[in-house]
PDB file of C-alpha atoms in Angstrom:
ATOM      1  CA  UNK A   1      -9.688 -16.423  12.712  1.00 51.00           C
ATOM      2  CA  UNK A   2      -7.175 -18.080  14.899  1.00 53.00           C
ATOM      3  CA  UNK A   3      -3.542 -17.587  15.552  1.00 55.00           C
ATOM      4  CA  UNK A   4      -2.217 -21.162  14.456  1.00 62.00           C
ATOM      5  CA  UNK A   5       0.424 -20.041  11.938  1.00 63.00           C
ATOM      6  CA  UNK A   6       1.341 -23.555  10.701  1.00 71.00           C
ATOM      7  CA  UNK A   7      -2.266 -24.226   9.835  1.00 73.00           C
ATOM      8  CA  UNK A   8      -2.811 -20.825   8.223  1.00 68.00           C
ATOM      9  CA  UNK A   9       0.227 -21.334   6.102  1.00 69.00           C
ATOM     10  CA  UNK A  10      -0.704 -24.670   4.951  1.00 76.00           C
ATOM     11  CA  UNK A  11      -4.448 -23.599   4.169  1.00 74.00           C
ATOM     12  CA  UNK A  12      -3.031 -20.749   1.864  1.00 72.00           C
ATOM     13  CA  UNK A  13      -0.584 -23.027   0.062  1.00 78.00           C
ATOM     14  CA  UNK A  14      -3.435 -25.292  -0.781  1.00 83.00           C
ATOM     15  CA  UNK A  15      -5.330 -22.351  -2.238  1.00 79.00           C
ATOM     16  CA  UNK A  16      -2.440 -21.005  -4.375  1.00 79.00           C
ATOM     17  CA  UNK A  17      -1.612 -24.469  -5.666  1.00 84.00           C
ATOM     18  CA  UNK A  18      -5.460 -24.599  -6.709  1.00 86.00           C
ATOM     19  CA  UNK A  19      -6.032 -20.950  -7.917  1.00 84.00           C
ATOM     20  CA  UNK A  20      -2.977 -19.060  -8.164  1.00 80.00           C
ATOM     21  CA  UNK A  21      -1.380 -16.042  -6.249  1.00 74.00           C
ATOM     22  CA  UNK A  22      -3.825 -13.226  -7.628  1.00 73.00           C
ATOM     23  CA  UNK A  23      -6.777 -15.051  -6.626  1.00 77.00           C
ATOM     24  CA  UNK A  24      -5.471 -15.900  -3.139  1.00 75.00           C
ATOM     25  CA  UNK A  25      -4.445 -12.210  -2.491  1.00 72.00           C
ATOM     26  CA  UNK A  26      -7.702 -10.712  -3.553  1.00 71.00           C
ATOM     27  CA  UNK A  27     -10.295 -13.493  -2.686  1.00 77.00           C
ATOM     28  CA  UNK A  28      -8.704 -14.854   0.676  1.00 74.00           C
ATOM     29  CA  UNK A  29      -6.075 -12.424   1.791  1.00 72.00           C
ATOM     30  CA  UNK A  30      -7.699  -8.814   1.450  1.00 71.00           C
ATOM     31  CA  UNK A  31     -11.108  -9.825   2.911  1.00 74.00           C
ATOM     32  CA  UNK A  32      -9.344 -11.345   5.733  1.00 71.00           C
ATOM     33  CA  UNK A  33      -7.263  -8.421   6.364  1.00 70.00           C
ATOM     34  CA  UNK A  34     -10.149  -6.292   6.061  1.00 68.00           C
ATOM     35  CA  UNK A  35     -12.072  -8.178   8.609  1.00 72.00           C
ATOM     36  CA  UNK A  36      -9.215  -8.381  10.973  1.00 69.00           C
ATOM     37  CA  UNK A  37      -8.632  -4.524  10.917  1.00 66.00           C
ATOM     38  CA  UNK A  38     -12.253  -4.025  11.746  1.00 67.00           C
ATOM     39  CA  UNK A  39     -11.757  -6.525  14.527  1.00 72.00           C
ATOM     40  CA  UNK A  40      -8.534  -4.608  15.833  1.00 66.00           C
ATOM     41  CA  UNK A  41     -10.322  -1.264  15.902  1.00 64.00           C
ATOM     42  CA  UNK A  42     -13.026  -2.921  18.061  1.00 73.00           C
ATOM     43  CA  UNK A  43     -10.524  -4.657  20.223  1.00 73.00           C
ATOM     44  CA  UNK A  44     -12.000  -8.152  19.152  1.00 76.00           C
ATOM     45  CA  UNK A  45      -8.603  -9.559  17.474  1.00 68.00           C
ATOM     46  CA  UNK A  46      -5.360 -10.026  19.515  1.00 68.00           C
ATOM     47  CA  UNK A  47      -1.992  -9.072  18.607  1.00 63.00           C
ATOM     48  CA  UNK A  48      -1.217 -12.796  18.090  1.00 70.00           C
ATOM     49  CA  UNK A  49      -3.676 -12.837  15.199  1.00 70.00           C
ATOM     50  CA  UNK A  50      -2.255  -9.759  13.552  1.00 68.00           C
ATOM     51  CA  UNK A  51       1.081 -11.232  13.706  1.00 66.00           C
ATOM     52  CA  UNK A  52       0.061 -14.172  12.030  1.00 71.00           C
ATOM     53  CA  UNK A  53      -1.542 -12.468   9.373  1.00 71.00           C
ATOM     54  CA  UNK A  54       1.611 -10.277   8.765  1.00 70.00           C
ATOM     55  CA  UNK A  55       4.017 -13.392   8.549  1.00 73.00           C
ATOM     56  CA  UNK A  56       1.622 -15.033   6.320  1.00 72.00           C
ATOM     57  CA  UNK A  57       1.254 -12.110   3.803  1.00 71.00           C
ATOM     58  CA  UNK A  58       5.105 -11.375   4.020  1.00 71.00           C
ATOM     59  CA  UNK A  59       5.840 -15.084   2.826  1.00 73.00           C
ATOM     60  CA  UNK A  60       2.981 -14.877   0.281  1.00 69.00           C
ATOM     61  CA  UNK A  61       4.188 -11.991  -1.456  1.00 69.00           C
ATOM     62  CA  UNK A  62       7.770 -12.708  -1.253  1.00 70.00           C
ATOM     63  CA  UNK A  63       7.070 -15.996  -3.332  1.00 69.00           C
ATOM     64  CA  UNK A  64       4.650 -14.192  -5.547  1.00 66.00           C
ATOM     65  CA  UNK A  65       7.305 -11.455  -6.378  1.00 65.00           C
ATOM     66  CA  UNK A  66       9.756 -14.356  -6.740  1.00 65.00           C
ATOM     67  CA  UNK A  67       7.951 -16.138  -9.254  1.00 61.00           C
ATOM     68  CA  UNK A  68       7.815 -13.067 -11.758  1.00 56.00           C
ATOM     69  CA  UNK A  69      11.762 -12.064 -11.245  1.00 55.00           C
ATOM     70  CA  UNK A  70      13.137 -14.385 -14.126  1.00 49.00           C
ATOM     71  CA  UNK A  71      10.661 -12.828 -16.608  1.00 48.00           C
ATOM     72  CA  UNK A  72      11.117  -9.347 -15.602  1.00 52.00           C
ATOM     73  CA  UNK A  73      12.482  -6.694 -17.920  1.00 55.00           C
ATOM     74  CA  UNK A  74      14.401  -4.193 -15.891  1.00 55.00           C
ATOM     75  CA  UNK A  75      15.046  -1.911 -19.049  1.00 59.00           C
ATOM     76  CA  UNK A  76      11.319  -1.005 -18.959  1.00 79.00           C
ATOM     77  CA  UNK A  77      11.486   0.207 -15.280  1.00 87.00           C
ATOM     78  CA  UNK A  78       8.700   2.976 -14.546  1.00 93.00           C
ATOM     79  CA  UNK A  79       9.018   5.402 -11.620  1.00 92.00           C
ATOM     80  CA  UNK A  80      10.540   5.649  -9.246  1.00 96.00           C
ATOM     81  CA  UNK A  81       7.746   6.018  -6.559  1.00 98.00           C
ATOM     82  CA  UNK A  82       7.684   6.486  -2.778  1.00 98.00           C
ATOM     83  CA  UNK A  83       5.296   4.517  -0.766  1.00 98.00           C
ATOM     84  CA  UNK A  84       4.804   4.402   3.232  1.00 97.00           C
ATOM     85  CA  UNK A  85       2.226   4.317   6.130  1.00 97.00           C
ATOM     86  CA  UNK A  86       1.692   8.117   7.436  1.00 97.00           C
ATOM     87  CA  UNK A  87       3.056   9.003  10.672  1.00 97.00           C
ATOM     88  CA  UNK A  88       1.227   7.203  13.779  1.00 95.00           C
ATOM     89  CA  UNK A  89      -0.141   4.350  11.201  1.00 93.00           C
ATOM     90  CA  UNK A  90       1.479   0.885  11.929  1.00 87.00           C
ATOM     91  CA  UNK A  91      -0.806  -1.335   9.822  1.00 84.00           C
ATOM     92  CA  UNK A  92       1.570  -2.434   6.692  1.00 85.00           C
ATOM     93  CA  UNK A  93      -0.015  -5.272   5.072  1.00 79.00           C
ATOM     94  CA  UNK A  94      -2.265  -3.273   2.637  1.00 83.00           C
ATOM     95  CA  UNK A  95       0.922  -1.210   1.547  1.00 89.00           C
ATOM     96  CA  UNK A  96       2.913  -4.219   1.148  1.00 85.00           C
ATOM     97  CA  UNK A  97       0.440  -5.826  -1.201  1.00 83.00           C
ATOM     98  CA  UNK A  98       0.619  -2.726  -3.538  1.00 89.00           C
ATOM     99  CA  UNK A  99       4.384  -2.569  -3.222  1.00 89.00           C
ATOM    100  CA  UNK A 100       4.713  -5.750  -4.325  1.00 84.00           C
ATOM    101  CA  UNK A 101       2.255  -5.708  -7.237  1.00 85.00           C
ATOM    102  CA  UNK A 102       3.894  -2.291  -8.413  1.00 90.00           C
ATOM    103  CA  UNK A 103       7.327  -4.027  -8.599  1.00 87.00           C
ATOM    104  CA  UNK A 104       5.754  -6.941 -10.469  1.00 83.00           C
ATOM    105  CA  UNK A 105       4.413  -4.416 -12.963  1.00 86.00           C
ATOM    106  CA  UNK A 106       8.040  -3.079 -13.373  1.00 89.00           C
ATOM    107  CA  UNK A 107       7.707  -0.120 -11.053  1.00 94.00           C
ATOM    108  CA  UNK A 108      10.686   0.845  -9.005  1.00 95.00           C
ATOM    109  CA  UNK A 109       9.491   1.233  -5.411  1.00 95.00           C
ATOM    110  CA  UNK A 110      10.952   3.077  -2.510  1.00 97.00           C
ATOM    111  CA  UNK A 111       9.190   1.556   0.575  1.00 96.00           C
ATOM    112  CA  UNK A 112       9.846   3.538   3.574  1.00 97.00           C
ATOM    113  CA  UNK A 113       7.622   1.617   5.943  1.00 93.00           C
ATOM    114  CA  UNK A 114       5.549   2.319   8.639  1.00 93.00           C
ATOM    115  CA  UNK A 115       5.028   5.440  10.965  1.00 96.00           C
ATOM    116  CA  UNK A 116       6.555   7.891   8.210  1.00 98.00           C
ATOM    117  CA  UNK A 117       6.240  11.749   8.791  1.00 98.00           C
ATOM    118  CA  UNK A 118       5.353  14.071   6.028  1.00 98.00           C
ATOM    119  CA  UNK A 119       8.870  15.465   5.778  1.00 98.00           C
ATOM    120  CA  UNK A 120      10.602  12.092   5.133  1.00 98.00           C
ATOM    121  CA  UNK A 121       8.034  11.453   2.498  1.00 98.00           C
ATOM    122  CA  UNK A 122       9.015  14.585   0.467  1.00 98.00           C
ATOM    123  CA  UNK A 123      12.456  14.556   1.140  1.00 98.00           C
ATOM    124  CA  UNK A 124      12.833  10.888  -0.216  1.00 98.00           C
ATOM    125  CA  UNK A 125      10.721  11.661  -3.232  1.00 98.00           C
ATOM    126  CA  UNK A 126      12.859  14.536  -3.949  1.00 98.00           C
ATOM    127  CA  UNK A 127      16.083  12.701  -3.366  1.00 98.00           C
ATOM    128  CA  UNK A 128      15.140   9.890  -5.944  1.00 98.00           C
ATOM    129  CA  UNK A 129      13.233  12.022  -8.387  1.00 97.00           C
ATOM    130  CA  UNK A 130       9.746  10.465  -7.669  1.00 97.00           C
ATOM    131  CA  UNK A 131       6.924  11.959  -9.053  1.00 97.00           C
ATOM    132  CA  UNK A 132       4.429   9.857  -6.936  1.00 98.00           C
ATOM    133  CA  UNK A 133       3.922   9.569  -3.249  1.00 98.00           C
ATOM    134  CA  UNK A 134       1.685   6.813  -2.328  1.00 98.00           C
ATOM    135  CA  UNK A 135       0.459   7.230   1.468  1.00 98.00           C
ATOM    136  CA  UNK A 136      -1.295   4.324   3.437  1.00 96.00           C
ATOM    137  CA  UNK A 137      -3.547   4.861   6.441  1.00 95.00           C
ATOM    138  CA  UNK A 138      -6.097   2.504   8.065  1.00 87.00           C
ATOM    139  CA  UNK A 139      -8.052   4.649  10.619  1.00 89.00           C
ATOM    140  CA  UNK A 140      -9.260   8.360  10.470  1.00 92.00           C
ATOM    141  CA  UNK A 141      -7.183   9.383  13.123  1.00 92.00           C
ATOM    142  CA  UNK A 142      -3.944   8.421  10.963  1.00 95.00           C
ATOM    143  CA  UNK A 143      -5.490   9.615   7.621  1.00 96.00           C
ATOM    144  CA  UNK A 144      -5.945  12.948   9.016  1.00 96.00           C
ATOM    145  CA  UNK A 145      -2.091  13.191   9.069  1.00 98.00           C
ATOM    146  CA  UNK A 146      -1.760  13.131   5.206  1.00 98.00           C
ATOM    147  CA  UNK A 147      -2.634  16.697   5.210  1.00 98.00           C
ATOM    148  CA  UNK A 148       0.675  17.368   6.527  1.00 98.00           C
ATOM    149  CA  UNK A 149       2.289  15.602   3.333  1.00 98.00           C
ATOM    150  CA  UNK A 150      -0.122  17.703   1.025  1.00 98.00           C
ATOM    151  CA  UNK A 151       0.935  20.646   3.164  1.00 98.00           C
ATOM    152  CA  UNK A 152       4.654  19.994   2.746  1.00 98.00           C
ATOM    153  CA  UNK A 153       4.378  19.740  -0.982  1.00 98.00           C
ATOM    154  CA  UNK A 154       2.729  23.004  -0.962  1.00 98.00           C
ATOM    155  CA  UNK A 155       5.405  24.674   1.274  1.00 98.00           C
ATOM    156  CA  UNK A 156       8.164  23.566  -1.077  1.00 98.00           C
ATOM    157  CA  UNK A 157       6.300  24.451  -4.454  1.00 97.00           C
ATOM    158  CA  UNK A 158       6.083  20.759  -5.369  1.00 97.00           C
ATOM    159  CA  UNK A 159       2.419  20.028  -5.520  1.00 95.00           C
ATOM    160  CA  UNK A 160       2.133  20.203  -9.257  1.00 94.00           C
ATOM    161  CA  UNK A 161       5.260  18.213  -9.832  1.00 96.00           C
ATOM    162  CA  UNK A 162       4.761  15.411  -7.257  1.00 97.00           C
ATOM    163  CA  UNK A 163       1.394  13.446  -7.183  1.00 97.00           C
ATOM    164  CA  UNK A 164      -0.055  12.543  -3.769  1.00 98.00           C
ATOM    165  CA  UNK A 165      -2.232   9.233  -3.844  1.00 98.00           C
ATOM    166  CA  UNK A 166      -3.578   7.258  -0.693  1.00 98.00           C
ATOM    167  CA  UNK A 167      -4.903   4.043   0.058  1.00 95.00           C
ATOM    168  CA  UNK A 168      -6.252   1.995   3.009  1.00 90.00           C
ATOM    169  CA  UNK A 169      -9.533   0.864   4.435  1.00 85.00           C
ATOM    170  CA  UNK A 170     -10.693   4.278   5.715  1.00 91.00           C
ATOM    171  CA  UNK A 171     -10.808   5.693   2.165  1.00 94.00           C
ATOM    172  CA  UNK A 172     -13.222   2.889   0.918  1.00 89.00           C
ATOM    173  CA  UNK A 173     -15.365   3.619   3.836  1.00 88.00           C
ATOM    174  CA  UNK A 174     -15.211   7.442   3.608  1.00 93.00           C
ATOM    175  CA  UNK A 175     -14.335   8.430  -0.179  1.00 94.00           C
ATOM    176  CA  UNK A 176     -14.558  12.298   0.643  1.00 96.00           C
ATOM    177  CA  UNK A 177     -11.419  11.876   2.767  1.00 97.00           C
ATOM    178  CA  UNK A 178      -9.284  11.805  -0.513  1.00 97.00           C
ATOM    179  CA  UNK A 179      -9.814  15.446  -1.481  1.00 97.00           C
ATOM    180  CA  UNK A 180      -9.980  16.319   2.470  1.00 97.00           C
ATOM    181  CA  UNK A 181      -6.441  15.394   2.989  1.00 98.00           C
ATOM    182  CA  UNK A 182      -5.163  16.919  -0.430  1.00 98.00           C
ATOM    183  CA  UNK A 183      -4.580  13.630  -2.211  1.00 98.00           C
ATOM    184  CA  UNK A 184      -4.764  13.658  -5.962  1.00 97.00           C
ATOM    185  CA  UNK A 185      -6.458   9.967  -6.031  1.00 97.00           C
ATOM    186  CA  UNK A 186      -7.027   6.572  -4.474  1.00 97.00           C
ATOM    187  CA  UNK A 187      -7.197   3.005  -5.119  1.00 92.00           C
ATOM    188  CA  UNK A 188      -9.288   0.346  -3.654  1.00 85.00           C
ATOM    189  CA  UNK A 189      -7.039  -2.493  -4.148  1.00 82.00           C
ATOM    190  CA  UNK A 190      -3.593  -3.175  -5.537  1.00 79.00           C
ATOM    191  CA  UNK A 191      -5.029  -3.873  -9.254  1.00 80.00           C
ATOM    192  CA  UNK A 192      -6.614  -0.299  -9.260  1.00 89.00           C
ATOM    193  CA  UNK A 193      -3.567   1.032  -7.591  1.00 92.00           C
ATOM    194  CA  UNK A 194      -1.503   0.005 -10.828  1.00 92.00           C
ATOM    195  CA  UNK A 195      -3.991   1.665 -13.023  1.00 93.00           C
ATOM    196  CA  UNK A 196      -4.152   4.844 -10.563  1.00 96.00           C
ATOM    197  CA  UNK A 197      -0.061   5.046 -10.578  1.00 97.00           C
ATOM    198  CA  UNK A 198      -0.219   4.715 -14.497  1.00 95.00           C
ATOM    199  CA  UNK A 199      -2.837   7.606 -14.878  1.00 95.00           C
ATOM    200  CA  UNK A 200      -0.790   9.717 -12.164  1.00 96.00           C
ATOM    201  CA  UNK A 201       2.402   9.014 -14.244  1.00 94.00           C
ATOM    202  CA  UNK A 202       0.691  10.107 -17.557  1.00 91.00           C
ATOM    203  CA  UNK A 203      -0.862  13.235 -15.980  1.00 87.00           C
ATOM    204  CA  UNK A 204       2.623  14.372 -14.974  1.00 79.00           C
ATOM    205  CA  UNK A 205       4.170  13.839 -18.332  1.00 75.00           C
ATOM    206  CA  UNK A 206       1.156  16.304 -19.729  1.00 71.00           C
ATOM    207  CA  UNK A 207       2.196  19.054 -17.147  1.00 61.00           C
TER     208      UNK A 207
END
């Protein structure tokens, strides 16, 4: 993985033209991001490589989302939902992929970005009437902070009204963390995230 952004963008465009956006995101981008995350944790990758990956993913997702806008039916919007990276977590790429795919599938998404504290997650969910909060974390030390979101919901008596779902590499490596941090579910990629959000929304209606 080098940091040549022009060559990388050209390569991604070739794959998109040949195989389409979904194939590139899940068969090229996600594996590269997983590998990059591991190398960053081991200090085997540079900030330049991380920057290039972020730029490519941002551009790819923007193009992918724009390709769906003309055919979208805003009268069938679902949600709203709140997404963000938990406090101290600054790895946005996985969250951005999920955010884009939710929007493509007619979900109204409030994306709070990186390094979001528990109170802000819950405050914003209450403000917009969201019934699902999606929290991303890449490594164990930041995933532990998601407990604060669960606790904030419980302290306000909202744990039955608002579902808490989580995602990120650490939950694929350690599935038991989902329950440990007080979450209601997790997804391994953007496709399964859509199904998870649909499931959480349906369970919320049954309460």
